[in-house]
mmCIF file of C-alpha atoms and ligand atoms in Angstrom:
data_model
loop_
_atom_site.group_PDB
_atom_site.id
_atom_site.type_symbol
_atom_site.label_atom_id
_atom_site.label_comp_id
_atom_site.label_asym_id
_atom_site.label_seq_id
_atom_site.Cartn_x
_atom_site.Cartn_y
_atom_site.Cartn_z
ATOM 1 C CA UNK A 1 -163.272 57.896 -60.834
ATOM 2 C CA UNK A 2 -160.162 58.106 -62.731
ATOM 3 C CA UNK A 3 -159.280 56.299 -66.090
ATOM 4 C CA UNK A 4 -156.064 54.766 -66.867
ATOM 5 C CA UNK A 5 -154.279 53.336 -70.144
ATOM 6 C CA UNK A 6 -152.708 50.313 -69.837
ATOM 7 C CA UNK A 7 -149.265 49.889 -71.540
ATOM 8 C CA UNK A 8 -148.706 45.386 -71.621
ATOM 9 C CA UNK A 9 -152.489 44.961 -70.917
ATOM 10 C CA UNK A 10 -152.805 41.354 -72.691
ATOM 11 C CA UNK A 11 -149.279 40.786 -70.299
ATOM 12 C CA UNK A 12 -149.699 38.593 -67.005
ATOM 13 C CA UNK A 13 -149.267 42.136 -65.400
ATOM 14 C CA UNK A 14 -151.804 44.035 -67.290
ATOM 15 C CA UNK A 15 -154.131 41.445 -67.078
ATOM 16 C CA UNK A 16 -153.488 41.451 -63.028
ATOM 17 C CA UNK A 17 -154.230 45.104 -63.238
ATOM 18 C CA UNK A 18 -157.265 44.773 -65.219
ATOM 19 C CA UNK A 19 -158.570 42.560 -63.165
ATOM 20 C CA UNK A 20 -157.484 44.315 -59.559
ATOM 21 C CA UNK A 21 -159.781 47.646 -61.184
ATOM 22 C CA UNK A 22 -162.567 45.172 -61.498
ATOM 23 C CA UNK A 23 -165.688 46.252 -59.558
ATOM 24 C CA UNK A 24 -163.677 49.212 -58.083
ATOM 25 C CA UNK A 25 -165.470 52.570 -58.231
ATOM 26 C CA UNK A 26 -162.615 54.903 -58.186
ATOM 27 C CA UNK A 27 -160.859 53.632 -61.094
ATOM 28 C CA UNK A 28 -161.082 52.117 -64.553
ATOM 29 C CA UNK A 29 -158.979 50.620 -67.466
ATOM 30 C CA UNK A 30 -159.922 52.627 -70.987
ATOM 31 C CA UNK A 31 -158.175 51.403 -74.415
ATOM 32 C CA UNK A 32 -156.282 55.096 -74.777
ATOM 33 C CA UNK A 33 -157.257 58.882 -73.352
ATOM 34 C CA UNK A 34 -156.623 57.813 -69.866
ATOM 35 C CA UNK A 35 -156.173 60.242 -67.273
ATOM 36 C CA UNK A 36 -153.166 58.387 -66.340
ATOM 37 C CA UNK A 37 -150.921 56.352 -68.548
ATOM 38 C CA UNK A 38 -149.812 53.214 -66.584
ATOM 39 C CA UNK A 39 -146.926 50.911 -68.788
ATOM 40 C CA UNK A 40 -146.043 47.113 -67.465
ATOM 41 C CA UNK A 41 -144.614 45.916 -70.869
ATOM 42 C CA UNK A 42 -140.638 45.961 -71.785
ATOM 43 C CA UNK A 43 -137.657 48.124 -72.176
ATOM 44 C CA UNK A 44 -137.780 48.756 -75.687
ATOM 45 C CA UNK A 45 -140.889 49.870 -75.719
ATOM 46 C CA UNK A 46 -140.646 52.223 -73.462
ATOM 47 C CA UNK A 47 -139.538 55.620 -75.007
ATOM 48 C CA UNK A 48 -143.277 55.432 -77.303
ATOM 49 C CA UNK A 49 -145.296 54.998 -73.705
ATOM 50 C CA UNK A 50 -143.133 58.127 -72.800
ATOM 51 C CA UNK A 51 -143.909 59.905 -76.006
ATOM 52 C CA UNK A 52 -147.417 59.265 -76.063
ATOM 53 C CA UNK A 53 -147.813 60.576 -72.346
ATOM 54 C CA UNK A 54 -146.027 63.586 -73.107
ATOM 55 C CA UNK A 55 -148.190 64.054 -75.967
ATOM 56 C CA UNK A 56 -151.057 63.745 -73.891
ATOM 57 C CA UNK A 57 -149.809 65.767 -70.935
ATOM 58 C CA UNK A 58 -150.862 62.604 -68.250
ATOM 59 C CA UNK A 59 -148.687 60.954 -65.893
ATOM 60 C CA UNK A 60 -147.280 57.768 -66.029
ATOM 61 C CA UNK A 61 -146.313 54.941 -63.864
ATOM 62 C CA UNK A 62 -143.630 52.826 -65.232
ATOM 63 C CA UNK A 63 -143.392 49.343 -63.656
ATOM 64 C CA UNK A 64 -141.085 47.847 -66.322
ATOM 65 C CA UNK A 65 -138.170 46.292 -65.189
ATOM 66 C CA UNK A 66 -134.785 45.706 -67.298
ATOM 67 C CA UNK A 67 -134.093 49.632 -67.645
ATOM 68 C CA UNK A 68 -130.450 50.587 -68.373
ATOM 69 C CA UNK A 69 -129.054 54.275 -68.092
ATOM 70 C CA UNK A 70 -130.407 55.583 -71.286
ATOM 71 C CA UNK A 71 -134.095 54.489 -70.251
ATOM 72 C CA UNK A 72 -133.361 56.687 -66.861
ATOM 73 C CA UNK A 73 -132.261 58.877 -68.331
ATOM 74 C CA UNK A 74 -135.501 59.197 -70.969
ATOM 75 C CA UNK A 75 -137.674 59.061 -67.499
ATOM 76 C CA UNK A 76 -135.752 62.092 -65.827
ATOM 77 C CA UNK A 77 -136.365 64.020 -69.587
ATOM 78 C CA UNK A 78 -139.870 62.968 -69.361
ATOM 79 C CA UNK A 79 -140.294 63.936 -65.889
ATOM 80 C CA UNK A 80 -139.457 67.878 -66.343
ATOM 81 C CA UNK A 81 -142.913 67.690 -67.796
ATOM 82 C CA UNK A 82 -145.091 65.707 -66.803
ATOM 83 C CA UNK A 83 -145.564 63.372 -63.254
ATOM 84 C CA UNK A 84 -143.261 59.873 -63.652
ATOM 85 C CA UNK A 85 -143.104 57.386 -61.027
ATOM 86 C CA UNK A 86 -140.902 53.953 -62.198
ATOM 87 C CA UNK A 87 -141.129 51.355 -59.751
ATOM 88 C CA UNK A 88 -139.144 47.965 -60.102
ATOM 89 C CA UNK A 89 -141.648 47.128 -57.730
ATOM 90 C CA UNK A 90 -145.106 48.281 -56.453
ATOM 91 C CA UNK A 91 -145.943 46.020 -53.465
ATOM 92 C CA UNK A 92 -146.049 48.156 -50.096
ATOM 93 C CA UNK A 93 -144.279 44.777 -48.341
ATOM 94 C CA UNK A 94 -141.280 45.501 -50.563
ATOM 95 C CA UNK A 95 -140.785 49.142 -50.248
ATOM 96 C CA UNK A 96 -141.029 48.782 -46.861
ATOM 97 C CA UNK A 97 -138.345 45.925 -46.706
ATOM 98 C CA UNK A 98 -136.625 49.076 -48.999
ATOM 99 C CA UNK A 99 -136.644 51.020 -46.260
ATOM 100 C CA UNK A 100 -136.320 48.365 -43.776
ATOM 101 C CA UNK A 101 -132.484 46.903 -45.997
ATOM 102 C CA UNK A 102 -131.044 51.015 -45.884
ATOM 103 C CA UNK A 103 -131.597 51.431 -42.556
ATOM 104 C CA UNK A 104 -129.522 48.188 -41.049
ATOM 105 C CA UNK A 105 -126.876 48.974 -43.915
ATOM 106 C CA UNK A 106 -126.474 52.007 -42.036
ATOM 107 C CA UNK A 107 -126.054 50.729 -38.980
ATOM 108 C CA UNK A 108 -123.906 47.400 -39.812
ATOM 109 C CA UNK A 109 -120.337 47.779 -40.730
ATOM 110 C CA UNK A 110 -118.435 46.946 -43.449
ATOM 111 C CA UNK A 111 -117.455 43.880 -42.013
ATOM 112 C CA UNK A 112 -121.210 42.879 -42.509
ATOM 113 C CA UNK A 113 -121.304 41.234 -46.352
ATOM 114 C CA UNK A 114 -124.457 42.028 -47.767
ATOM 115 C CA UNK A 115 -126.115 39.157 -50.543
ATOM 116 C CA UNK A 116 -129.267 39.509 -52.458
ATOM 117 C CA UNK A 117 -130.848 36.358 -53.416
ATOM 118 C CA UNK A 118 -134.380 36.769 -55.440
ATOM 119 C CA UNK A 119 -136.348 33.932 -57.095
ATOM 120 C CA UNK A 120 -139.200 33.626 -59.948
ATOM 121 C CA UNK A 121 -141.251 31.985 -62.554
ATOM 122 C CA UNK A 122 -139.083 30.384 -65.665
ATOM 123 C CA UNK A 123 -140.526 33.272 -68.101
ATOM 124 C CA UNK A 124 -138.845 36.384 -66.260
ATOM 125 C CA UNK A 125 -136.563 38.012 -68.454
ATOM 126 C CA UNK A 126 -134.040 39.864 -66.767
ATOM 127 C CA UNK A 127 -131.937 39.142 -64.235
ATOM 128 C CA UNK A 128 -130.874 39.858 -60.878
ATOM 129 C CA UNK A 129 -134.482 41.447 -60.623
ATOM 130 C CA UNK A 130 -135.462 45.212 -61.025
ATOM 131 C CA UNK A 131 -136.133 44.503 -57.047
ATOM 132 C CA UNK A 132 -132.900 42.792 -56.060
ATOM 133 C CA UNK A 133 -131.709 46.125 -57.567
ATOM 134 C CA UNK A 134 -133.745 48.160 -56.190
ATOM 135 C CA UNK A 135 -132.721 46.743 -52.667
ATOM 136 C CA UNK A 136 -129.218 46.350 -53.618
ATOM 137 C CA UNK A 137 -129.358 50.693 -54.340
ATOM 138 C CA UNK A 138 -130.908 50.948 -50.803
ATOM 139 C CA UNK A 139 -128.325 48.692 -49.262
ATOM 140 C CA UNK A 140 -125.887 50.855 -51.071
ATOM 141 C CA UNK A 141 -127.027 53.834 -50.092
ATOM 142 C CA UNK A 142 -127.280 52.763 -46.635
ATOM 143 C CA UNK A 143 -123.047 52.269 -47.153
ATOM 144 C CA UNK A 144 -123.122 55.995 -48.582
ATOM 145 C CA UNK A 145 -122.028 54.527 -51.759
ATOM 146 C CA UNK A 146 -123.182 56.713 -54.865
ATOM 147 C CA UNK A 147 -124.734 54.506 -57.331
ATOM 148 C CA UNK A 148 -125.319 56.912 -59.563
ATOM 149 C CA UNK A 149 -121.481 57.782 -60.037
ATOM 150 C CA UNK A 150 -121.195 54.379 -61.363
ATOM 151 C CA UNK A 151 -124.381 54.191 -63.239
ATOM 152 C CA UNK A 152 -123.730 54.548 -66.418
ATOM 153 C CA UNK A 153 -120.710 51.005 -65.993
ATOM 154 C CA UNK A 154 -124.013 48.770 -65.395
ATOM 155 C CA UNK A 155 -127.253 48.495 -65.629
ATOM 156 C CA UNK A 156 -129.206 50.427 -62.915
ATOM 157 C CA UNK A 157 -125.560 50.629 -61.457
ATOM 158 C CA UNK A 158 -124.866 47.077 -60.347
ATOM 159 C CA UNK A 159 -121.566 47.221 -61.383
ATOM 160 C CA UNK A 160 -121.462 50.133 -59.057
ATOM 161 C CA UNK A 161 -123.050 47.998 -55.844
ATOM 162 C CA UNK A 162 -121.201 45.674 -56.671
ATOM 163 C CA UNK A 163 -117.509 47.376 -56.907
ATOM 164 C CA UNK A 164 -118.010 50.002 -54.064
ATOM 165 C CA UNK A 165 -120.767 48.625 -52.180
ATOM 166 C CA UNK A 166 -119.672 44.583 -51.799
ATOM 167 C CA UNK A 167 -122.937 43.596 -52.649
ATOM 168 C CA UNK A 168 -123.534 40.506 -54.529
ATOM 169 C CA UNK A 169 -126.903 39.148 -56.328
ATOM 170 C CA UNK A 170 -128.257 35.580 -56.807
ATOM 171 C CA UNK A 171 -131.267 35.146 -59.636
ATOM 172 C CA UNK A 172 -133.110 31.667 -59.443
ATOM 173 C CA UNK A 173 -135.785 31.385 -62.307
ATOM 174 C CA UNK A 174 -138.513 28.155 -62.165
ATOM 175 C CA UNK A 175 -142.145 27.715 -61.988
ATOM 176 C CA UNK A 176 -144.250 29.872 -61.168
ATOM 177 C CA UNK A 177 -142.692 31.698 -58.494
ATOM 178 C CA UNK A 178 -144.460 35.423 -58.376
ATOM 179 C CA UNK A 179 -141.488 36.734 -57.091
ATOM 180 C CA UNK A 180 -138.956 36.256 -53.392
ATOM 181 C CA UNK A 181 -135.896 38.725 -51.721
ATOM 182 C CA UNK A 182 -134.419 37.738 -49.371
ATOM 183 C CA UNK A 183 -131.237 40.165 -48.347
ATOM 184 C CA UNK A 184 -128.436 38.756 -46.107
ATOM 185 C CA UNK A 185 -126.398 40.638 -44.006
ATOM 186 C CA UNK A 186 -123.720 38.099 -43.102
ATOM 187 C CA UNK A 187 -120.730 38.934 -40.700
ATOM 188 C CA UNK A 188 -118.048 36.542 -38.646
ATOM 189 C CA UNK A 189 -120.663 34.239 -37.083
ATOM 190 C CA UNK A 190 -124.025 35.983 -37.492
ATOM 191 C CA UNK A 191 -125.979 36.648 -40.205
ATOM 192 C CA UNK A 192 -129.065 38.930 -40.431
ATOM 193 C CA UNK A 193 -132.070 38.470 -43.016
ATOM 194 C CA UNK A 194 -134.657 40.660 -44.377
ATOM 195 C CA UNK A 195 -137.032 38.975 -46.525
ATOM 196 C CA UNK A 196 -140.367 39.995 -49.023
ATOM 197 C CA UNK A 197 -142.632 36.828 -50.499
ATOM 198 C CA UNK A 198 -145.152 37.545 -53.013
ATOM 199 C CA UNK A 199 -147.978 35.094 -53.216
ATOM 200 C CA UNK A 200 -149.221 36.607 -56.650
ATOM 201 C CA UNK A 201 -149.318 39.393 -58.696
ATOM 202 C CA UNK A 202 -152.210 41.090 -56.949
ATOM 203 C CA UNK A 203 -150.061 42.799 -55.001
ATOM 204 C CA UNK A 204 -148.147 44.511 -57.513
ATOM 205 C CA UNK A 205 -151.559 45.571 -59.291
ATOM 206 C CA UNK A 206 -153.027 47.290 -56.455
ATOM 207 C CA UNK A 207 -149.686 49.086 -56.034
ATOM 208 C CA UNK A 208 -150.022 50.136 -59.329
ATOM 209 C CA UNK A 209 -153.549 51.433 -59.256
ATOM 210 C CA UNK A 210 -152.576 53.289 -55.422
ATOM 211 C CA UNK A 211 -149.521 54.801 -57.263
ATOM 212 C CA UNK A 212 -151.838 55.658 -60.642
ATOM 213 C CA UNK A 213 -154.672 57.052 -58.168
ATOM 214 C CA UNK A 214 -151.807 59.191 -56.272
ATOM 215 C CA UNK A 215 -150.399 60.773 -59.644
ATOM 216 C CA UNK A 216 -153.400 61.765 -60.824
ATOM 217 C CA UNK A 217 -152.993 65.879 -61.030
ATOM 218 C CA UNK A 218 -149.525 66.130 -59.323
ATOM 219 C CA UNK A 219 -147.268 68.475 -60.897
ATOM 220 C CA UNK A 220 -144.318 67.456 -63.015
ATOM 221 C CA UNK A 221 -141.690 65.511 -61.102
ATOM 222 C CA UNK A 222 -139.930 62.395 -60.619
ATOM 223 C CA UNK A 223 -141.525 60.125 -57.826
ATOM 224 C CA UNK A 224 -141.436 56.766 -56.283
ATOM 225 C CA UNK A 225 -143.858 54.588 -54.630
ATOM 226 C CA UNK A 226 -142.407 55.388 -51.558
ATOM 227 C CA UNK A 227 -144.410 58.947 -52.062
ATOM 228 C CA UNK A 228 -147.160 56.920 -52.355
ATOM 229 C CA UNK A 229 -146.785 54.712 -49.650
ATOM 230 C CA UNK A 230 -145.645 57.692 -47.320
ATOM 231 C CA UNK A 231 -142.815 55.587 -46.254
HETATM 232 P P1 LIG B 1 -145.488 39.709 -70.059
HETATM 233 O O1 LIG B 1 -144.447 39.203 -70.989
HETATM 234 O O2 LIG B 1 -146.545 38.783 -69.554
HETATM 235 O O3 LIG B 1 -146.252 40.945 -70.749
HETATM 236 C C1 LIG B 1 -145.572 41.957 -71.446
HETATM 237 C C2 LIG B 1 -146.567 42.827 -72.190
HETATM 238 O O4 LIG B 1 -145.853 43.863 -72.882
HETATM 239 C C3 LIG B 1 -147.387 42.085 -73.260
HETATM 240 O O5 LIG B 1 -148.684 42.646 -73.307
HETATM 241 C C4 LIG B 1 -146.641 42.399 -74.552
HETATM 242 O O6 LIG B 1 -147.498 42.404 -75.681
HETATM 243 C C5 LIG B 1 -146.140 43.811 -74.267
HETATM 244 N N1 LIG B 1 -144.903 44.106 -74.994
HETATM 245 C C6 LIG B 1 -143.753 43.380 -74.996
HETATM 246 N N2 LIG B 1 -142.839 43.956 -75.792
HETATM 247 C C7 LIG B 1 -143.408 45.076 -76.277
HETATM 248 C C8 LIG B 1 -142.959 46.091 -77.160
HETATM 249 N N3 LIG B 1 -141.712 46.081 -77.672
HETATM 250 N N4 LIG B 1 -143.820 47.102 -77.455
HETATM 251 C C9 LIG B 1 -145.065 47.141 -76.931
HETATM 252 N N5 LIG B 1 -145.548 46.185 -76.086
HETATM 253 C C10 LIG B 1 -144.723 45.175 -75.772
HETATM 254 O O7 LIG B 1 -144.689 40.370 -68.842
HETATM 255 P P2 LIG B 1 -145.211 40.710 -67.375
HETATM 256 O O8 LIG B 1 -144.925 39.565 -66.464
HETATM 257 O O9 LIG B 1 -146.598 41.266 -67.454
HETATM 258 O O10 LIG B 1 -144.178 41.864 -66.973
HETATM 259 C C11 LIG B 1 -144.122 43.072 -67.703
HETATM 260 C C12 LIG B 1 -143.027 43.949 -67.100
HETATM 261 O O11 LIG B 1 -143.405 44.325 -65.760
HETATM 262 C C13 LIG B 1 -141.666 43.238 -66.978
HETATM 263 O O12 LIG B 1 -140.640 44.188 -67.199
HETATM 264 C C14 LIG B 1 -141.664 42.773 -65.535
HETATM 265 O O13 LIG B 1 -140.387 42.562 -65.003
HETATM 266 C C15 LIG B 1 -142.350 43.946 -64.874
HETATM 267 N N6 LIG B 1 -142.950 43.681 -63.556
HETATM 268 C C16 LIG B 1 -142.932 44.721 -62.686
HETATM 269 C C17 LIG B 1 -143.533 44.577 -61.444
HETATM 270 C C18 LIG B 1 -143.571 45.767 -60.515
HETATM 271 O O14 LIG B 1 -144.069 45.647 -59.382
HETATM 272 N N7 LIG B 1 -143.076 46.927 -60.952
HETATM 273 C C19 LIG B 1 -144.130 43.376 -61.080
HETATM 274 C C20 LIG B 1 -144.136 42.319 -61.997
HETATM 275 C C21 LIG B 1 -143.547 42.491 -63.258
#
């Protein structure tokens, strides 16, 4: 049984998370001294859940989205020391669509236009989403564009995919959408599309307890939930 401290517990995420560990015998949620530090909250609060994992020498898993350069670059200081994995998103469906996006933007020319269109709920904050980003890096690096060249010109470097890569994004915010990708590969009269839908937050929590469950006593390093996954 492992413990972990919840960063954004009373959150819609944390509570999701909470309530995913319910029951389970291999893991539990603890108020603080967790054996892994697990943060769902918001950007600014993100260099104290680094702080106070380095102080306690436990690995975290960051599942905040809205992170600009100087938060990565916080993450890759944090990681010298201690186990980090930040995931824009922790369902298995959509770091296999991840994978899935890279590949056929290696094989598709550039006459293929790639577009990223994500939708959810009216109270998400930032936008495109840390997934439409995170697909429009694979995309790009699919292209053998280096994002992180142009990194530091846009958040998570969207300027970059955008610029070098010709990929555009599309946020739609309303109800209570839990969160949809779809990414289009469009060329002269075809058009290809990979798609993720998830149903409800569930799916992110287990992620997070899998990737919390996986860090526990792996050495200092910066990892993704494709480690986790084995993808
Ligand atoms: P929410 O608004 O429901 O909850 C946010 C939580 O963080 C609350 O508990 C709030 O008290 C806390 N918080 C906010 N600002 C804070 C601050 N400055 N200091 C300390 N605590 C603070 O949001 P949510 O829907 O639970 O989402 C939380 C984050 O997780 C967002 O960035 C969201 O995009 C992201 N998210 C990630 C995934 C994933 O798979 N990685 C999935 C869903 C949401």
């Amino acid at each position: 049984m492992i413990s972990i401290t919840l960063f954004g517990a009373s959150g819609r995420m944390g509570r999701a998370i909470a309530e995913a560990a319910t029951g389970r015998s291999d893991v539990g949620i603890v108020a603080e001294g967790g054996d892994v530090f697990v943060d769902f909250s918001a950007p600014d609060a993100l260099q104290g859940h680094l702080d106070a994992a380095l102080a306690a020498g436990k690995p975290i898993l960051i599942g905040t989205t809205g992170l600009g350069a100087a938060h990565r670059r916080a993450i890759d200081a944090a990681a010298e020391r201690i186990a980090v994995i930040q995931a824009a998103n922790t369902s298995l469906g959509v770091n296999l669509l991840s994978h899935l996006v890279r590949e056929a933007a290696a094989r598709l020319s550039e006459d293929w236009d790639i577009e990223i269109v994500e939708m959810h709920h009216r109270m998400k904050v930032d936008a495109p989403s840390g997934t439409a980003l995170m697909l429009g890096r694979a995309a790009a690096e699919g292209r053998g564009v280096d994002l992180d060249a142009a990194a530091d010109r846009g958040r998570d470097g969207i300027t970059g995919a955008r610029e070098a890569g010709r990929i555009g994004f599309a946020a739609l915010r309303g109800g209570s959408v839990a969160g949809d990708h779809q990414v289009i590969f469009a060329a002269e009269g075809e058009r290809l599309e990979l798609g993720h839908r998830a149903e409800s937050r569930a799916i992110f929590a287990r992620g997070a307890i899998a990737g919390a469950l996986w860090l526990h006593g792996k050495p200092a390093g910066r990892y993704a939930m494709a480690d986790v996954l084995g993808l």
